[in-house]
Coordinates of C-alpha atoms in Angstrom, one line a residue:
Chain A
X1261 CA -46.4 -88.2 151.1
X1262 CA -45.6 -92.0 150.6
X1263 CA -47.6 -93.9 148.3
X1264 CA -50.7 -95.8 149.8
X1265 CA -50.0 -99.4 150.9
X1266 CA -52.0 -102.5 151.6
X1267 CA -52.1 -101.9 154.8
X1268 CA -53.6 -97.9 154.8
X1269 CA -56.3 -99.9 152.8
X1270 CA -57.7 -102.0 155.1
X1271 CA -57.5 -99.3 158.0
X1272 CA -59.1 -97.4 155.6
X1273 CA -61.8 -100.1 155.3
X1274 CA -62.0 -100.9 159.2
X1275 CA -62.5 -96.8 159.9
X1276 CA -65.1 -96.3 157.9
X1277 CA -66.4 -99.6 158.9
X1278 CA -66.3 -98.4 162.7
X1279 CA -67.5 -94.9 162.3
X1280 CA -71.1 -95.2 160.1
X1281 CA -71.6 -98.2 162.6
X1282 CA -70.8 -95.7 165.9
X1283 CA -73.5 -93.9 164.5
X1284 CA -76.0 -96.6 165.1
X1285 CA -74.1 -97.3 168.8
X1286 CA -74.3 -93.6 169.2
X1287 CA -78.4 -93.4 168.6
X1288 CA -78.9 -96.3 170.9
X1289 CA -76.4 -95.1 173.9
X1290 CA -78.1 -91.2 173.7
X1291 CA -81.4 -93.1 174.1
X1292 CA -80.4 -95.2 177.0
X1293 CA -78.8 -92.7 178.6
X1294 CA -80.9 -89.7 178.1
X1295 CA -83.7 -92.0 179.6
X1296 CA -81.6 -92.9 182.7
X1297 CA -80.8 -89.2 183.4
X1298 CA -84.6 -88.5 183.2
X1299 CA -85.6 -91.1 185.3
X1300 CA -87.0 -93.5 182.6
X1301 CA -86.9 -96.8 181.0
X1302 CA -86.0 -96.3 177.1
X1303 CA -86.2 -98.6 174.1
X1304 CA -85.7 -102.8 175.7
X1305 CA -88.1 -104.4 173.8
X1306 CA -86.3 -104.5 170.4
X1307 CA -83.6 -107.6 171.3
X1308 CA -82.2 -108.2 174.2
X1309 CA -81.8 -104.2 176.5
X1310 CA -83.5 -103.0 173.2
X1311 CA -80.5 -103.6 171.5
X1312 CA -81.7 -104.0 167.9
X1313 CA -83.6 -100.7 167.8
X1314 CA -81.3 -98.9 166.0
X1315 CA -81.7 -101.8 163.4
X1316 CA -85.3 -101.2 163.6
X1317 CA -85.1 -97.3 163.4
X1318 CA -83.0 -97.3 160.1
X1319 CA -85.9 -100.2 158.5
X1320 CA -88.5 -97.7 159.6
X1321 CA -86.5 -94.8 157.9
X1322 CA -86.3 -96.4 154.6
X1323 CA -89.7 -97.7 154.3
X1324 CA -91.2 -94.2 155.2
X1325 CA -92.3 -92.0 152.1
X1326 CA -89.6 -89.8 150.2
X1327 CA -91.5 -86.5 149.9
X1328 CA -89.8 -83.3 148.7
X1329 CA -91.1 -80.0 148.5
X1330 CA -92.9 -78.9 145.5
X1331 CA -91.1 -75.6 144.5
X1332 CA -87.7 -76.6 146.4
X1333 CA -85.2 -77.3 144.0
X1334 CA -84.9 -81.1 143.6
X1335 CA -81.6 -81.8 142.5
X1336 CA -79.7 -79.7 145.8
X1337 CA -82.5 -81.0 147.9
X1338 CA -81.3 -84.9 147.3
X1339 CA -77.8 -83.4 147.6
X1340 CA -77.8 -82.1 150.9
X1341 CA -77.9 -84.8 153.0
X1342 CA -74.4 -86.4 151.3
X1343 CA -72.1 -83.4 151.9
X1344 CA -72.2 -83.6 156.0
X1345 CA -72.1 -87.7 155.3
X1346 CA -69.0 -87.5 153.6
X1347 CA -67.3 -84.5 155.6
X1348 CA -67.5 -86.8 158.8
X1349 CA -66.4 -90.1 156.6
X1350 CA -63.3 -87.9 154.9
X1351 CA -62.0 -86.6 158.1
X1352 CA -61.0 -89.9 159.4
X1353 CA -58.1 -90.3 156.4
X1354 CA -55.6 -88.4 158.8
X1355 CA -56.9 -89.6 162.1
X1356 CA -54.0 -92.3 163.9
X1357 CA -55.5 -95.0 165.8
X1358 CA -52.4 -96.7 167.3
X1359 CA -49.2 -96.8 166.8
X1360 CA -48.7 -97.1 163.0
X1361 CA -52.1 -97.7 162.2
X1362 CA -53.3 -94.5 160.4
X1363 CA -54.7 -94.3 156.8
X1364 CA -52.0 -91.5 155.7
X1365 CA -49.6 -89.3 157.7
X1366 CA -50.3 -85.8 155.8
X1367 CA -47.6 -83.1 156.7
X1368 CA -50.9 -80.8 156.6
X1369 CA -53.2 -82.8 158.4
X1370 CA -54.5 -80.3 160.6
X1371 CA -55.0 -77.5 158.0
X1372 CA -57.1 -80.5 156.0
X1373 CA -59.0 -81.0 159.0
X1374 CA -60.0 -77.7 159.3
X1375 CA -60.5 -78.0 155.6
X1376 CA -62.9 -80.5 155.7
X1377 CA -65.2 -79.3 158.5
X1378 CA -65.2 -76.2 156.9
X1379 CA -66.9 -77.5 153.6
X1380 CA -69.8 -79.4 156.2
X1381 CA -71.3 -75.8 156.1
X1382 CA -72.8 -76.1 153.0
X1383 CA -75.1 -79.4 153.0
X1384 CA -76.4 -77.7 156.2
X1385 CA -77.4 -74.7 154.0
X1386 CA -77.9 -75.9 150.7
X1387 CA -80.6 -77.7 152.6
X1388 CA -82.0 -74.8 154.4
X1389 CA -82.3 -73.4 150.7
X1390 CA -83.2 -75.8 148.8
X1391 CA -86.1 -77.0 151.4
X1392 CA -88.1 -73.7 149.8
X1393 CA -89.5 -73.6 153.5
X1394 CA -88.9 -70.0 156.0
X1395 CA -88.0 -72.2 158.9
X1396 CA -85.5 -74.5 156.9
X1397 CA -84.0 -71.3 155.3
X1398 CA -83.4 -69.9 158.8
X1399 CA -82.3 -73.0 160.3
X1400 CA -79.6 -73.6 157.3
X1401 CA -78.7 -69.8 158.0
X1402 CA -78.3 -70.1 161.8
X1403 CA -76.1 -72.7 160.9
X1404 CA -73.9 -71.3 158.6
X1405 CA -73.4 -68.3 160.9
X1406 CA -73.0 -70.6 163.9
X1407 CA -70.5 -73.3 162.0
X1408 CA -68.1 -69.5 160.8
X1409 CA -68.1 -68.4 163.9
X1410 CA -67.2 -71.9 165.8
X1411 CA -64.1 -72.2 163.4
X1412 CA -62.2 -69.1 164.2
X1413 CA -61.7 -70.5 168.6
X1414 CA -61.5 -74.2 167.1
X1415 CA -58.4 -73.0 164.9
X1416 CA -56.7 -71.1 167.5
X1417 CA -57.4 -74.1 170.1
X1418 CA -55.8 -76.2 167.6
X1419 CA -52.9 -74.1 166.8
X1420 CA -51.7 -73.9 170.2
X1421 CA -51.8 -77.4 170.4
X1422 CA -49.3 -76.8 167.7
X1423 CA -46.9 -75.2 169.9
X1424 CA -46.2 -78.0 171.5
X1425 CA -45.7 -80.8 168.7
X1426 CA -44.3 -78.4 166.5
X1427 CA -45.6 -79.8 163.5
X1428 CA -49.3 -80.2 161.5
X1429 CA -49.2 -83.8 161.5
X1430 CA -51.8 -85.5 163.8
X1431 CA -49.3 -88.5 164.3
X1432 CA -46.4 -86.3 165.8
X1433 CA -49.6 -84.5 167.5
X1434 CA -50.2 -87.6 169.5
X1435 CA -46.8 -88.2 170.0
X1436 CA -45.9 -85.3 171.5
X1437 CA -48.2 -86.0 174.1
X1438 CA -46.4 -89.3 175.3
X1439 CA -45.5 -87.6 178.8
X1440 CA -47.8 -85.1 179.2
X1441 CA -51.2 -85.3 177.8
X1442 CA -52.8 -82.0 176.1
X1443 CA -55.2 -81.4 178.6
X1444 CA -52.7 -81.1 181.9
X1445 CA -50.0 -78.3 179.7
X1446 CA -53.2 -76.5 177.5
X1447 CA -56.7 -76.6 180.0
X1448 CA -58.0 -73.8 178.7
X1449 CA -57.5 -75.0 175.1
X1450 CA -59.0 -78.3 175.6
X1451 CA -62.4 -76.6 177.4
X1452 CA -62.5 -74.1 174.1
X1453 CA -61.9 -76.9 171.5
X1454 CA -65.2 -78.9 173.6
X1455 CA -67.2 -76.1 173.4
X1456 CA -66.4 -75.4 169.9
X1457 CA -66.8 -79.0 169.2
X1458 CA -70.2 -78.7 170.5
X1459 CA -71.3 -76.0 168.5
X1460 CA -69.5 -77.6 165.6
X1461 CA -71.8 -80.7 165.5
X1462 CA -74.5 -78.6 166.0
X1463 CA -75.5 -80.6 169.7
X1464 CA -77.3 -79.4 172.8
X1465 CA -76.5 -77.1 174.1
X1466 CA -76.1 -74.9 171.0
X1467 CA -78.5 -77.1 168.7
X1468 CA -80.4 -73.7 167.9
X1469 CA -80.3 -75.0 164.0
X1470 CA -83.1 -77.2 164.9
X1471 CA -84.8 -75.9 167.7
X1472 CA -88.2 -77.0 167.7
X1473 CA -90.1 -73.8 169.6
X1474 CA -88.8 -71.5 167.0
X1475 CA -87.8 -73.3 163.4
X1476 CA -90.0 -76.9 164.0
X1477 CA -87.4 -78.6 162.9
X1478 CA -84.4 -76.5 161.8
X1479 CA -82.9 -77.4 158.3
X1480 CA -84.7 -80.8 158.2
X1481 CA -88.2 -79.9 158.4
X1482 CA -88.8 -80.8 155.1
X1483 CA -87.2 -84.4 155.0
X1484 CA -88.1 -87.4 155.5
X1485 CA -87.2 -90.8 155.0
X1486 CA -83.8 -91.7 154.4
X1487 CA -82.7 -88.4 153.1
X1488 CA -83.3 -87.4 157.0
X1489 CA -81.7 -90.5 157.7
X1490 CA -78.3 -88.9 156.7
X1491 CA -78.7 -86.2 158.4
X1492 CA -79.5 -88.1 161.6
X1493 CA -76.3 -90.2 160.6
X1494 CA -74.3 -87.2 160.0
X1495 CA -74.7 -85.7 163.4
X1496 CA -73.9 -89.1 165.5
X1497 CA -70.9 -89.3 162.7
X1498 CA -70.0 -85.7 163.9
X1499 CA -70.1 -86.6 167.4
X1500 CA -67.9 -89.0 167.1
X1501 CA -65.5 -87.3 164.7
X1502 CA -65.4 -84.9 167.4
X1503 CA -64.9 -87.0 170.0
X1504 CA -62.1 -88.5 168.5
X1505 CA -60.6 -84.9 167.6
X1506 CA -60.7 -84.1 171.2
X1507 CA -59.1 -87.3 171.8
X1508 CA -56.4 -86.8 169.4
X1509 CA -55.6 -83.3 170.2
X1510 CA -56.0 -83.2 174.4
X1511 CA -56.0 -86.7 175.8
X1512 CA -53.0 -88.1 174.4
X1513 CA -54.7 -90.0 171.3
X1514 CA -53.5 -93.7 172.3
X1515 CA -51.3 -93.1 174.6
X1516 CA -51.9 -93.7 178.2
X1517 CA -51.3 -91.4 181.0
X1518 CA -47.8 -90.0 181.2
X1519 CA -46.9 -93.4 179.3
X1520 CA -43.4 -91.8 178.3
X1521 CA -41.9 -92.0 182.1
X1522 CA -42.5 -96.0 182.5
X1523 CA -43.5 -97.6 179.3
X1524 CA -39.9 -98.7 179.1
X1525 CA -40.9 -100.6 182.8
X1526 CA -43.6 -102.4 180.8
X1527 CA -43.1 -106.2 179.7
X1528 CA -42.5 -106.0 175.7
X1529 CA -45.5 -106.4 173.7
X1530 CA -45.8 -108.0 170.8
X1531 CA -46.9 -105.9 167.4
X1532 CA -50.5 -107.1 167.4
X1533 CA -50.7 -107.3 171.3
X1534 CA -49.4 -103.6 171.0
X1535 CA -52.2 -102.7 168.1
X1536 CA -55.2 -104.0 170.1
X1537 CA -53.9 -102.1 173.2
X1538 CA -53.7 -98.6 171.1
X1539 CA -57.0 -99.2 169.6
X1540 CA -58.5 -100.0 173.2
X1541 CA -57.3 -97.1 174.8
X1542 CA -58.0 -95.0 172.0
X1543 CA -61.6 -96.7 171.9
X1544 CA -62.2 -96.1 175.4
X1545 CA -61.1 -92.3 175.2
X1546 CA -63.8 -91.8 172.3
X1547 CA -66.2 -93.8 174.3
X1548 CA -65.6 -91.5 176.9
X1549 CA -66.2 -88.1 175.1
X1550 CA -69.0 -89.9 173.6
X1551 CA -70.8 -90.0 177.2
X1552 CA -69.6 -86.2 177.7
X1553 CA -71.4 -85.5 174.4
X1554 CA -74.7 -87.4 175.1
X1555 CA -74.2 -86.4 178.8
X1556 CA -74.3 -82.9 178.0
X1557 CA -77.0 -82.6 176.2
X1558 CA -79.3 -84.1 178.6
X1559 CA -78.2 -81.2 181.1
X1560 CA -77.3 -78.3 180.0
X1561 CA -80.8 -76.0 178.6
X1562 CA -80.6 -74.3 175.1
X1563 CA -78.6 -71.3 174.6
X1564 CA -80.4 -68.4 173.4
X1565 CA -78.7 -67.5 169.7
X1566 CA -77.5 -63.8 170.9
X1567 CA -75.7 -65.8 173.9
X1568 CA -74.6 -68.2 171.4
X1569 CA -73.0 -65.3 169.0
X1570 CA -72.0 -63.4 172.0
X1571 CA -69.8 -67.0 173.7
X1572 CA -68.4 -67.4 170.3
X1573 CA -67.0 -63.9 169.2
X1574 CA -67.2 -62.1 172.6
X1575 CA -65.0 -64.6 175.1
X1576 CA -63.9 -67.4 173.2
X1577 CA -62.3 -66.3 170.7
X1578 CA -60.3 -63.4 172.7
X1579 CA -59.7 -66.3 175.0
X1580 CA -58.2 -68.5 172.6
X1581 CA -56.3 -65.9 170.7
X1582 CA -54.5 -65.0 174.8
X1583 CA -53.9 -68.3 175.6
X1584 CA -52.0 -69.3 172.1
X1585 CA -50.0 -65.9 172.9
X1586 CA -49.3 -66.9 176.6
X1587 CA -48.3 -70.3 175.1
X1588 CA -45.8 -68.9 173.0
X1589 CA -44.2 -66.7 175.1
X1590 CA -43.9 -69.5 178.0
X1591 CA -42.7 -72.0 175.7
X1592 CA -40.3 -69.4 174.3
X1593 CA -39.2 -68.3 177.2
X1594 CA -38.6 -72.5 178.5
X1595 CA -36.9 -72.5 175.4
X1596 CA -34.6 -69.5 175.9
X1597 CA -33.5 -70.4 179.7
X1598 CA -33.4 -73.7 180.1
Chain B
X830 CA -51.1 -91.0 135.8
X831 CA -50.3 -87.5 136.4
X832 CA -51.8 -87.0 132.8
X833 CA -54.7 -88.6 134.0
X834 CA -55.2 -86.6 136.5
X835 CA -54.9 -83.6 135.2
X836 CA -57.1 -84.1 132.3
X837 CA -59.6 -85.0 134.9
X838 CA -59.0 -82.1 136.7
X839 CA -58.7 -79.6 133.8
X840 CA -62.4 -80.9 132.2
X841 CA -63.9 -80.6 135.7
X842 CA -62.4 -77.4 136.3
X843 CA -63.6 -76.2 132.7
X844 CA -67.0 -77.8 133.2
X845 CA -67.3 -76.0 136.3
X846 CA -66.2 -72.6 134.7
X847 CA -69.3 -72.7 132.0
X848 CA -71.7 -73.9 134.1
X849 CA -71.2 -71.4 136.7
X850 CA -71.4 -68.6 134.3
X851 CA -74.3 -70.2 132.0
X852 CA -76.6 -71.1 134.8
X853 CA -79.6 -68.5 135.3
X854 CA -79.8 -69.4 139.2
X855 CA -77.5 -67.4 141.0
X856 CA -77.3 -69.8 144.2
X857 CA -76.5 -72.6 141.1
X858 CA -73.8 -70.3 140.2
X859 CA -72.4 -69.8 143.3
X860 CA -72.1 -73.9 144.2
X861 CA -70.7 -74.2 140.5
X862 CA -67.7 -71.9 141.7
X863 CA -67.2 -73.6 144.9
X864 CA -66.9 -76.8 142.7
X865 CA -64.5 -74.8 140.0
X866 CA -63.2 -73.8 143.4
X867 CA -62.3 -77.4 144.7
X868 CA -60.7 -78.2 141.5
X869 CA -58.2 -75.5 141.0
X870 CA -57.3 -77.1 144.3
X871 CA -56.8 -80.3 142.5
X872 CA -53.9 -78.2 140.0
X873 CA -52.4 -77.3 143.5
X874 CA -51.7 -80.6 144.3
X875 CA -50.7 -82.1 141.2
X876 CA -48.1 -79.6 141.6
X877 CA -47.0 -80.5 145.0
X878 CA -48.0 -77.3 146.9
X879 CA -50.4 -79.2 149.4
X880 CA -50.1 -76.1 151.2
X881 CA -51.6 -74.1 148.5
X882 CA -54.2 -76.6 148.3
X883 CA -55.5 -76.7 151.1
X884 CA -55.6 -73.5 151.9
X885 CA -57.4 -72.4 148.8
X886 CA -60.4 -75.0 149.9
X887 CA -60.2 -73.2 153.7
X888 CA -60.2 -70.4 152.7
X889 CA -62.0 -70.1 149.2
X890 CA -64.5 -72.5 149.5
X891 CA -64.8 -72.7 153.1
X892 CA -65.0 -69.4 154.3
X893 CA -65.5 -66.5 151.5
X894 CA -68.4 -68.7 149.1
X895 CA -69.8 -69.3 152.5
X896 CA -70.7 -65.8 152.6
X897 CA -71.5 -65.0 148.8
X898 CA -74.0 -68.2 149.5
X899 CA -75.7 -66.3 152.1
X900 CA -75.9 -63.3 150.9
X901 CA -77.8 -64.6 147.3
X902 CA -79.7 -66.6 149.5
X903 CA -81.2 -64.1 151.5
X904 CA -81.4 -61.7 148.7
X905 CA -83.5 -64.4 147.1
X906 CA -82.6 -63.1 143.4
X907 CA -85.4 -64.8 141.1
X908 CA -85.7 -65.5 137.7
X909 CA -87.4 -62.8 136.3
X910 CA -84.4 -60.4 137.5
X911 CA -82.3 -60.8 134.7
X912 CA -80.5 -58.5 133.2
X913 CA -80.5 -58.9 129.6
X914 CA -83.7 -57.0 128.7
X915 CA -81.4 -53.6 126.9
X916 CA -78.3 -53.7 125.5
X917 CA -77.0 -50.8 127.9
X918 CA -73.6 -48.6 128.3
X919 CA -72.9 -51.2 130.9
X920 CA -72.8 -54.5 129.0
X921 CA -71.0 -52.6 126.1
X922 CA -68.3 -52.3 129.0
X923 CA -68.2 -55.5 130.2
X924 CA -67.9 -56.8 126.4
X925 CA -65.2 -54.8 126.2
X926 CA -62.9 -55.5 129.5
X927 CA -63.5 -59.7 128.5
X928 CA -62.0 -59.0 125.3
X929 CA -59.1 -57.2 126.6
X930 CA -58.8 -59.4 129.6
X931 CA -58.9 -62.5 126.9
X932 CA -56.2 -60.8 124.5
X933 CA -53.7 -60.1 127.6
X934 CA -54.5 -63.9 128.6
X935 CA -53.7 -65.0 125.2
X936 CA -51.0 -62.8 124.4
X937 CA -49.0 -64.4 128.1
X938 CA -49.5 -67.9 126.7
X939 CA -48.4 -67.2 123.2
X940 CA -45.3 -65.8 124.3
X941 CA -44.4 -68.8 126.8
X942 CA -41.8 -70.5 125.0
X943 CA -39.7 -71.7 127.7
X944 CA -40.8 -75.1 130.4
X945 CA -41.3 -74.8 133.5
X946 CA -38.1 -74.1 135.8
X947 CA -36.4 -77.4 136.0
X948 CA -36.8 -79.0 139.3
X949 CA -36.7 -82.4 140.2
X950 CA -39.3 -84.5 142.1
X951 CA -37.9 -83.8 145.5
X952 CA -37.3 -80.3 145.6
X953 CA -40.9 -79.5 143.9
X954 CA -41.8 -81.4 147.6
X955 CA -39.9 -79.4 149.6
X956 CA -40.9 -75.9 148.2
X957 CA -45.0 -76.8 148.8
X958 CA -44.3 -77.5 152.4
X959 CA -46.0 -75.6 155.1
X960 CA -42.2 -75.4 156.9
X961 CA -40.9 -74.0 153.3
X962 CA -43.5 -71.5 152.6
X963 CA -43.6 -70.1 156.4
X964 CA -39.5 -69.5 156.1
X965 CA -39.8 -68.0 152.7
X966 CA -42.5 -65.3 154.5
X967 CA -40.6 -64.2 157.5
X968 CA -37.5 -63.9 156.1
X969 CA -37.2 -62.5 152.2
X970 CA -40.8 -61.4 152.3
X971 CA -41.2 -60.2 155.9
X972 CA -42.0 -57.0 155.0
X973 CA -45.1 -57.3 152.4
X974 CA -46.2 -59.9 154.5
X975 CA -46.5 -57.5 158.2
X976 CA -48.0 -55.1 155.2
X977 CA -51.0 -57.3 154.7
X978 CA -51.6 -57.9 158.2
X979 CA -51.7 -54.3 158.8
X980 CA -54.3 -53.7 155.9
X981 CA -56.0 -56.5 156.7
X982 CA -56.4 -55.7 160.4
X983 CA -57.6 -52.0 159.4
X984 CA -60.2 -54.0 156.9
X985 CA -61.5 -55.2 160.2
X986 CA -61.4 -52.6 161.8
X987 CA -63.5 -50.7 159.8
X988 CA -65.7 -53.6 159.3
X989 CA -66.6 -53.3 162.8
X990 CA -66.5 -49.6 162.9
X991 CA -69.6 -49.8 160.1
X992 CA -71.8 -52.6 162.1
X993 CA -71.2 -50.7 165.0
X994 CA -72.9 -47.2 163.8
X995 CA -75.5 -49.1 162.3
X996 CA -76.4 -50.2 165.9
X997 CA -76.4 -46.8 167.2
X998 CA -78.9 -45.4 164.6
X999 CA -81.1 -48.1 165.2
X1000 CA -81.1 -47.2 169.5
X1001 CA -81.4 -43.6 168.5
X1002 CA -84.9 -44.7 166.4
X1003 CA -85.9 -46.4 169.4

């Protein structure tokens, strides 16, 4: 681990930057396009296509009353909302944008990603608790339970990923996806690191932490104001996160399609000119997973929370385990003969 | 720097340590040892085992107080619970344990005379690595290591062996 330079600053100021502002992008877009898929208008009256409402959301948010419970406790009450806030904002210290532009380039980046999502757990709880309300304590439970189980296939999605760059840096990750992207040699992986992903960000279809019929409103019933606020911005920041996981793991990270058999074909491009096409087709990948996140949602009905157990512990988790040690013994076996 | 940083480390660790024992809330206990938790990770890396590190947080914080958390949640312990009413056998016991645990401790410590073993800046690196610590396991300590993945495999086992019959009592009630 090199010391920081200059330069891991400002990336590190641009990232975070980027991702509490996607949040905002992310609110309007699920709008938009949850009306479109239901046949409706959405918000346009807010600026020009309704752009500003996110804008006026957040300025409604803050000036709403701060109420917390009366026999909650107070202090883990006003903490809750931070831990999933700075989860999201911590993960994105290993996560390489383009060529050369990452914060740092851990040697156990995966394992701190892995890490850090599994401390998000707790505000999600800690809330539940410290709401002093049945239907928050339930929700913050379902959620622990659902976040544990959701690990375990995430981890073995990951690691068989793993196989392939031999190494737990998320920069030789991407790189060993220059020819062929994660998706095409590890399907099955990439559709059990989505689903976990999913249930990960707590989102449609497994959003059973705050599902209205049963809890009213999951782990958040009792917040309001800005202190809800965070937890609205944790989730978009979580989708996002995720999306850029997914992108970083399975679609080559900024690396176009099979890019390894004719970038040398390509004109030279300049170091900048090279930097804002990473970022773009890194940007557009997110953006992409984005609309499968938002997409999803909008289609696919609830589970019911045995189904959601039984998914988890029942076939994913077999399945990842057999396709990490089918993998193996292929890439073993490449190894050996050829 | 590094001085810094431990000192830092060290008072947040120690801080931690009391408040998780002098607290009367039990869930207030619990995050006060994830916390102690997250900073005994902090000694891990001031050492150079990142490895250590981070797996103490995944595994430690992230996955065991997870459950602890739970379970004094939905246990619910109150205030009024507390033990120290009598002076019992038990507390007698525990007394005495802390005081022998405490005398070993301090015994260890007054003995160290020695340093550390003497290794420079880049081999401390190169032992906390993932790559170092994964050769050192399936090679000189191959054979402990297939041990605990037998005993921790038969933990499982019998985990599931004891949710299982607990479902079958409840169908045979039905």
């Amino acid at each position: 681990m090199e010391a920081p330079i200059i330069s891991s600053y400002i990336i590190l100021g641009a990232a975070l930057f980027v991702l509490l502002n996607s949040a905002a992008v992310c609110v309007y877009a699920e709008r938009r396009i949850a009306a479109f898929i239901q046949n409706r208008v959405g918000p346009n009256r807010v600026g020009p296509f309704g752009l500003l409402q996110p804008i006026a959301d957040v300025v409604k948010l803050i000036f709403k009353e701060d109420v917390t419970p009366s026999y909650g406790n107070r202090i883990l009450h006003s903490v809750a909302p931070l831990i999933p806030v700075t989860t999201a904002l911590m993960t994105v210290a290993v996560i390489p944008f383009g060529d050369g532009l990452f914060i740092t380039d851990l040697n156990i980046g995966i394992l701190y990603l892995l890490a850090i999502a599994s401390l998000g757990v707790y505000g999600v709880t800690m809330a539940g608790w410290a709401s002093n309300s049945k239907y928050s304590l339930l929700g913050g439970l379902r959620a622990a339970a659902q976040m544990l189980s959701y690990e375990l296939p995430m981890g073995m999605a990951i690691a068989s990923m793993v196989l392939f760059s031999m190494s737990l840096s998320l920069v030789d990750m991407v790189n060993a996806q220059i020819y062929w992207w994660g998706i095409f040699v590890n399907p099955i992986g990439f559709i059990i690191f989505t689903i976990a992903a999913f249930a990960e960000a707590n989102r449609s279809p497994f959003d059973l932490v705050e599902a209205e019929q049963e809890l009213v409103g999951g782990f958040h019933t009792e917040y309001s104001s800005m202190k809800f606020g965070m937890f609205f911005l944790a989730e978009y920041m979580h989708v996002v996160i995720g999306s850029m996981l997914i992108t970083v793991f399975f679609l080559g990270g900024y690396h176009l399609p099979f890019a390894g058999y004719y970038a040398h074909l390509l004109p030279e491009a300049g170091t900048l000119a090279k930097a804002i096409l990473d970022i773009s087709v890194f940007g557009a990948k997110v953006a992409f997973m984005v609309f499968v996140f938002i997409w999803v949602r909008w289609t696919i009905p609830r589970f019911k929370y045995n189904q959601l157990m039984s998914l988890g512990w029942a076939r994913l988790l077999p399945l990842s385990i057999a396709n990490f040690v089918i993998i193996a013994f292929i890439l073993m076996m490449i190894h050996e003969f050829f | 720097m590094e001085t810094f940083f431990f000192v830092f480390v060290a008072t947040f660790a120690l801080g931690t340590a009391l408040a998780m024992v002098l607290s009367k809330n039990t869930v207030n206990s619990a995050l006060f040892l994830i916390l102690h938790m997250l900073s005994v990770s902090g000694f891990y890396l001031s050492l150079n085992a990142q490895f250590l590190a981070v797996i103490q947080i995944l595994v430690y914080a992230g996955a065991i107080m997870v459950l602890f958390l739970f379970v004094i949640m939905v246990l619910n312990m109150d205030e009024d619970e507390q033990i120290v009413t009598k002076v019992d056998f038990k507390q007698i016991f525990a007394v005495l344990v802390t005081v022998i645990v405490l005398a070993q401790l301090l015994y260890i410590v007054g003995n160290f005379t020695g340093a550390l073993p003497d290794f420079s800046q880049q081999e401390l690196m190169a032992i906390g690595t993932v790559e170092a610590i994964g050769d050192e396991m399936f090679t000189t300590f191959l054979l402990p290591f297939e041990a605990t993945a037998i005993l921790l495999t038969a933990a499982v086992v019998g985990a599931m062996l004891l949710a299982q019959k607990n479902v079958n009592v409840e169908d045979e009630i039905e």
